[in-house]
XYZ file of C-alpha atoms in Angstrom:
344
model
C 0.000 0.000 0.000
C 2.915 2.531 0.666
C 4.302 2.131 -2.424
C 0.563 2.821 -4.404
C 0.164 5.803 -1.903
C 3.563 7.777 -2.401
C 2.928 7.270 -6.483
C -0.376 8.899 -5.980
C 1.015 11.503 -4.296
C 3.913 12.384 -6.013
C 1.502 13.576 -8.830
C 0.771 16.478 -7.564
C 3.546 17.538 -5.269
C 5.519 19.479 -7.736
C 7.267 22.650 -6.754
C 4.760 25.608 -7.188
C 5.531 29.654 -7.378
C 3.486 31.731 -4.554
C 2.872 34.259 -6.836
C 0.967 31.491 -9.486
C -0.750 30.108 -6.358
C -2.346 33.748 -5.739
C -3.311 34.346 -9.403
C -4.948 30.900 -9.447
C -6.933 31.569 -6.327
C -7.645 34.702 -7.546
C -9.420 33.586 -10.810
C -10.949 31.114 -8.791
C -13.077 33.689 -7.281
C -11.676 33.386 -3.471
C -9.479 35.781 -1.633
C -6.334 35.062 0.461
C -6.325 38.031 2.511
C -3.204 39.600 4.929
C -4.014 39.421 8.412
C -0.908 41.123 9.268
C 2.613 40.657 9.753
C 5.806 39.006 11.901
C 8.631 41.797 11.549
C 8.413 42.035 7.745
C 6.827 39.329 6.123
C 2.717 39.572 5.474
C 0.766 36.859 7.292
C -2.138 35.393 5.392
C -5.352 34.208 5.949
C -6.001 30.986 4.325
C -9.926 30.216 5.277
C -11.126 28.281 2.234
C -9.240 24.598 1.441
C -7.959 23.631 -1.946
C -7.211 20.199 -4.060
C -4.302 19.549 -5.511
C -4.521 21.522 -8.542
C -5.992 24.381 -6.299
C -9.647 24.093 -7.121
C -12.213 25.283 -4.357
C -12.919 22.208 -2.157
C -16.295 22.868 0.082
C -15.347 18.944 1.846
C -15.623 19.151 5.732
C -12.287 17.201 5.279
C -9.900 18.391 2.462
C -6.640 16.511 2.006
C -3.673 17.905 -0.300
C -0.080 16.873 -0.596
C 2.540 19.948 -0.630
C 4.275 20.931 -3.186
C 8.149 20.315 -3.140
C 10.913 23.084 -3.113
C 8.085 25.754 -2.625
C 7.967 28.745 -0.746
C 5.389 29.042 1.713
C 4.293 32.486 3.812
C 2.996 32.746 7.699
C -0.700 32.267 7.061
C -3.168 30.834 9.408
C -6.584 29.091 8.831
C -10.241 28.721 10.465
C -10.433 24.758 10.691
C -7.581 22.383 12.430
C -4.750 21.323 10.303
C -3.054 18.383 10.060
C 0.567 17.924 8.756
C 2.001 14.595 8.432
C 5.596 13.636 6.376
C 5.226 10.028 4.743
C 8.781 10.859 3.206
C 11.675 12.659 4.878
C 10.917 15.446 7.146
C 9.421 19.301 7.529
C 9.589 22.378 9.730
C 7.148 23.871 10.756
C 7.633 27.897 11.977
C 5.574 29.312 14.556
C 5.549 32.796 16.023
C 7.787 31.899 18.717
C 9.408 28.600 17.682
C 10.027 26.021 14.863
C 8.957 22.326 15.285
C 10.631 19.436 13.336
C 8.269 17.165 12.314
C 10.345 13.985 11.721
C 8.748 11.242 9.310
C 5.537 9.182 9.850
C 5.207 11.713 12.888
C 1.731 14.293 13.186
C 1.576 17.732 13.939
C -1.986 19.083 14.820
C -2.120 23.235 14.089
C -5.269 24.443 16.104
C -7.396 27.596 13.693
C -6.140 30.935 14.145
C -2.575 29.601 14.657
C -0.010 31.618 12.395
C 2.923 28.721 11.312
C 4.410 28.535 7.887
C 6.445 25.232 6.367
C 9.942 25.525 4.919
C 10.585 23.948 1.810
C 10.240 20.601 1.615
C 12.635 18.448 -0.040
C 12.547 17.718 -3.422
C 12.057 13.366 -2.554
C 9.881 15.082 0.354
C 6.109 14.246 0.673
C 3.961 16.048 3.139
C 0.208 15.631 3.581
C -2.200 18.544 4.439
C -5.550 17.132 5.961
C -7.568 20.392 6.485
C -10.412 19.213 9.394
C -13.212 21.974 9.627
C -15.482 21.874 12.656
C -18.234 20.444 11.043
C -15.794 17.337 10.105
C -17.344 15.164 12.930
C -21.187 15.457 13.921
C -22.352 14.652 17.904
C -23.058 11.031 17.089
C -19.836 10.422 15.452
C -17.974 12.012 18.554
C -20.037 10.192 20.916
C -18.456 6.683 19.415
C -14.879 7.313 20.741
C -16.407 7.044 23.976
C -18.760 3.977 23.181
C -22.131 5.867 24.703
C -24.557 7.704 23.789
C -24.190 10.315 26.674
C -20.957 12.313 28.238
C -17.386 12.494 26.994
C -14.245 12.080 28.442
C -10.784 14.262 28.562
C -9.194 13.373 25.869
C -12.089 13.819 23.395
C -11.938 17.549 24.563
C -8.844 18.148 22.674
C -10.203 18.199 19.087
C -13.032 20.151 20.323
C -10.981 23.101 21.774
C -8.282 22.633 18.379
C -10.954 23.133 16.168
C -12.900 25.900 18.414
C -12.373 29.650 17.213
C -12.440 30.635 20.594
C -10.536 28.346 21.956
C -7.881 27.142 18.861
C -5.445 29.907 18.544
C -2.013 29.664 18.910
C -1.914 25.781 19.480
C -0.467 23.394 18.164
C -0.091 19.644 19.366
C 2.953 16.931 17.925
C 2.979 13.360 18.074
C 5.998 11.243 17.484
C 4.209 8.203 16.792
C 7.137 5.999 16.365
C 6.426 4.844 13.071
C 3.526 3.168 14.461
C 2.063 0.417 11.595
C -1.729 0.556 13.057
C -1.671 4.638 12.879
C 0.100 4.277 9.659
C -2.356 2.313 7.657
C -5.211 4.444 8.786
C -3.597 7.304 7.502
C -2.274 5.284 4.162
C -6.321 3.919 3.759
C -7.958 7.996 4.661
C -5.723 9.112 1.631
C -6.667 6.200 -0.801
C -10.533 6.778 0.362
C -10.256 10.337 -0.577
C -8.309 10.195 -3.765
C -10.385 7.081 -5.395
C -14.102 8.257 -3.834
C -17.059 5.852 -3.824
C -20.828 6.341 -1.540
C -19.268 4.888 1.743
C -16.098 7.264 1.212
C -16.893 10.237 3.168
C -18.376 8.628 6.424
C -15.276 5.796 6.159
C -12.769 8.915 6.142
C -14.211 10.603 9.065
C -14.701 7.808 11.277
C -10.972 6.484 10.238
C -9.848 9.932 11.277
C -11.475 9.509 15.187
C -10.068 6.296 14.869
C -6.707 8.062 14.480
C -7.500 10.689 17.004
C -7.991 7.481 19.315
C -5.265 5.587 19.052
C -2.634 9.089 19.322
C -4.433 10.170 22.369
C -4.532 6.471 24.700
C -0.150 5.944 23.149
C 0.388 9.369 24.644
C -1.737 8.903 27.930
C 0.431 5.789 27.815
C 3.949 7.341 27.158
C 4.449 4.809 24.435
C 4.909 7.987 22.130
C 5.831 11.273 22.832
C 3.342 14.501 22.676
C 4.706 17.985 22.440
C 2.843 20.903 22.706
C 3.286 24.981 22.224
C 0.694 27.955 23.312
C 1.732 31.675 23.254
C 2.250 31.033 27.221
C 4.542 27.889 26.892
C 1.542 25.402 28.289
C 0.972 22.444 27.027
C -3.099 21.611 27.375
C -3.038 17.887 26.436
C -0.426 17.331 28.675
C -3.149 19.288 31.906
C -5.943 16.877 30.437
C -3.756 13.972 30.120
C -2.663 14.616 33.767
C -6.744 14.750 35.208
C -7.174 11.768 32.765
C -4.474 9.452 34.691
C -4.979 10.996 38.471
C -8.739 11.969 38.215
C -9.815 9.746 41.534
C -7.017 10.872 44.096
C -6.135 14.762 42.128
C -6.011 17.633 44.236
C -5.931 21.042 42.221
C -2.302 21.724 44.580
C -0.739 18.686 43.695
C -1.379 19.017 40.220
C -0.237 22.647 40.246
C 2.976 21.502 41.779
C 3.333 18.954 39.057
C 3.171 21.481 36.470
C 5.304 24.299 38.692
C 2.245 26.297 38.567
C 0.237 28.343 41.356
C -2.991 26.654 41.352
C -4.585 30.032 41.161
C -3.169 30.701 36.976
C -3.663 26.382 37.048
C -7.329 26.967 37.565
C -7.616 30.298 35.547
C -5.743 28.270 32.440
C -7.767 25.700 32.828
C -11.024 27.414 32.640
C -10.089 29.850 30.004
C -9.020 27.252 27.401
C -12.003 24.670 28.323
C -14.363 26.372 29.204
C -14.568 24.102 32.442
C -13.015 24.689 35.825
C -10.478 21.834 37.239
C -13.119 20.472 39.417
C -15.703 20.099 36.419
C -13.124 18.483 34.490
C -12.336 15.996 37.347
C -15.984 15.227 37.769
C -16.351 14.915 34.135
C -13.811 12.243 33.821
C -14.789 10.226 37.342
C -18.419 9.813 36.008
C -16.997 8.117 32.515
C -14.983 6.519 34.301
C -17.928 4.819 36.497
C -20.220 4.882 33.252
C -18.008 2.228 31.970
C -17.903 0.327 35.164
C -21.621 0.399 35.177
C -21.672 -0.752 31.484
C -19.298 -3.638 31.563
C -19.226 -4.639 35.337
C -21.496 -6.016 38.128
C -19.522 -4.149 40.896
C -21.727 -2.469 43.279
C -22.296 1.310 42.512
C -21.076 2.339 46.589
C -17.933 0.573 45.127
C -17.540 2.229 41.886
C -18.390 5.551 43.688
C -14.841 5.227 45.848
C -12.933 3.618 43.045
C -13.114 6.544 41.026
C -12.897 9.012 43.828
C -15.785 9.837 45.631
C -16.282 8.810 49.095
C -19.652 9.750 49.735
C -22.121 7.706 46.992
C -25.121 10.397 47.943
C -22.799 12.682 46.233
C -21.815 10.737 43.553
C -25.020 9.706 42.791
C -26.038 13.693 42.502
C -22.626 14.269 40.169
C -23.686 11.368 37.478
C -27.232 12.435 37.331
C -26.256 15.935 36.454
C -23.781 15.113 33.765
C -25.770 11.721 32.341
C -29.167 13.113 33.506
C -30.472 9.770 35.126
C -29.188 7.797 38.237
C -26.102 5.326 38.091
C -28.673 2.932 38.742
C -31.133 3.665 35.853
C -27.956 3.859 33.379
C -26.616 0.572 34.381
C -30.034 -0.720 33.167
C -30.073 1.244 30.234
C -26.458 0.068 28.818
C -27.295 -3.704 29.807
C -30.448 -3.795 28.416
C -28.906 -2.281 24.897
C -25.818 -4.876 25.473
C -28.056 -8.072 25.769
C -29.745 -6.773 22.485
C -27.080 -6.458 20.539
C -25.383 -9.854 21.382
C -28.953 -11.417 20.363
């Protein structure tokens, strides 16, 4: 499959003026518009999402290879972007730093994020996958977490990436260790876009959560490492990561200390770029937590309310009903009753 996939792409990675690229957008009808500058150079805004041979893509999901030995300018874009080398390596330049992305690895640029790419190499080949907010609908989210109700911490990430509000400035890399299961997702998401059919669209986007999936549990399990960059030098999946591993014994202090933080700005960060405060978050991820004990054990729920942190079930019992909206008691039901169908 590698082999078919870097002949595809190498079609349409050919080096490519900036100056054509404007005057081929232009007669297209769009508009790349400055937003600005760092020191000298003009920062663009890049909103709309092009194929290959730069025709107007309206796809919740656009995915383009980058031309080789090009010049590229700071720019920025509305929707999450996704980088990823298949052949050699890139560099990515922020406002306050560049990143390396070696090959194989991903680099997730959050909207409103001002980067630009060096040149690539001429044997280089980099894929663009351009994910706007409406890429995933509620349903589609609601399957990483295998229920119909609630989310967890790590599902928050793509959410705040692809948030105006919350987006700008971030940017998220995974060294994935030339990992063959991420790999072949990636390799079959290109091949499903390129060479279309009916299923096509809803195959891409659920291969993509799939993706999102496996990066997030190897980094919550160290197996790969995640760096991360915003314009105060915090990384947020590490903060979510953190509440995702410790959420039944965290205290906001020892978390802050973890970090080298005062739990004051802790709390403050937290809130601004989640919209949630650190308890809310903790309580968020206890209650999934015991949602899938519920689901797939017959552990008593006074148990399942210590194991995941709570001491006193009374309160437990009044967290889960207010994020789930029916007792732990009713939702165990629920889930087995739907389980016992299915296997039927």
């Amino acid at each position: 499959m590698e082999n078919q996939i870097f002949k595809l792409l190498r079609k349409d990675n050919k080096p490519r003026e900036w100056q054509d690229v404007l005057a081929t957008v232009k007669r297209s009808g769009s508009l790349i518009k400055k937003a600005g500058k760092i020191g000298l150079e003009p920062v663009y805004r890049f909103f709309d999402t092009y194929s290959d041979n730069l025709v107007l893509s309206s796809s919740s999901i656009c995915i383009s290879v980058q031309p080789t030995e090009s010049f590229i300018p700071y720019h920025m874009h509305d929707y999450v972007e996704i980088m990823i080398p298949l052949v050699d390596s890139c560099t990515v330049v922020l406002e306050h730093s560049e990143v390396k992305v070696k090959q194989d690895n991903l680099i997730f640029v959050g909207n409103k994020t001002v980067h630009r790419v060096k040149p690539i190499g001429k044997e280089g080949i980099v894929v663009n996958i351009a994910l706007r907010s409406s890429a995933f609908s509620l349903n589609e989210l609601d399957y990483l977490s295998h229920r119909e109700n609630g989310s967890n911490i790590s599902n928050i990430l793509f959410s705040l990436l692809s948030n105006e509000e919350y987006g700008e400035g971030r940017y998220s890399l995974f060294e994935i260790n030339h990992d063959a299961k991420i790999l072949t997702l990636i390799y079959d998401v290109i091949l499903e876009y390129y060479h279309p059919d009916i299923q096509s669209n809803q195959l891409i986007r659920l291969e993509m959560l799939t993706i999102f999936t496996r990066l997030i549990r190897q980094a919550a399990n160290a197996e790969i490492k995640v760096k991360g960059y915003h314009k105060q030098r915090n990384n947020l999946l590490s903060l979510l990561l953190y509440i995702e591993k410790n959420y039944n014994k965290i205290t906001l202090q020892d978390m802050a200390k973890s970090f080298g933080f005062n739990p004051n700005y802790l709390s403050d960060y937290l809130k601004k770029h989640t919209g949630k405060t650190f308890i809310q978050l903790v309580h968020l991820q206890r209650v999934n937590v015991a949602a899938e004990y519920l689901t797939y054990t017959t552990a008593p729920i006074e148990r399942i309310s210590s194991r995941v942190g709570y001491e006193n079930p009374s309160y437990f019992y009044k967290i889960f009903k207010l994020n789930f909206g029916i007792s732990p008691a009713e939702y165990r039901r629920q889930n087995n009753k739907k389980i016992s169908k299915n296997n039927c």
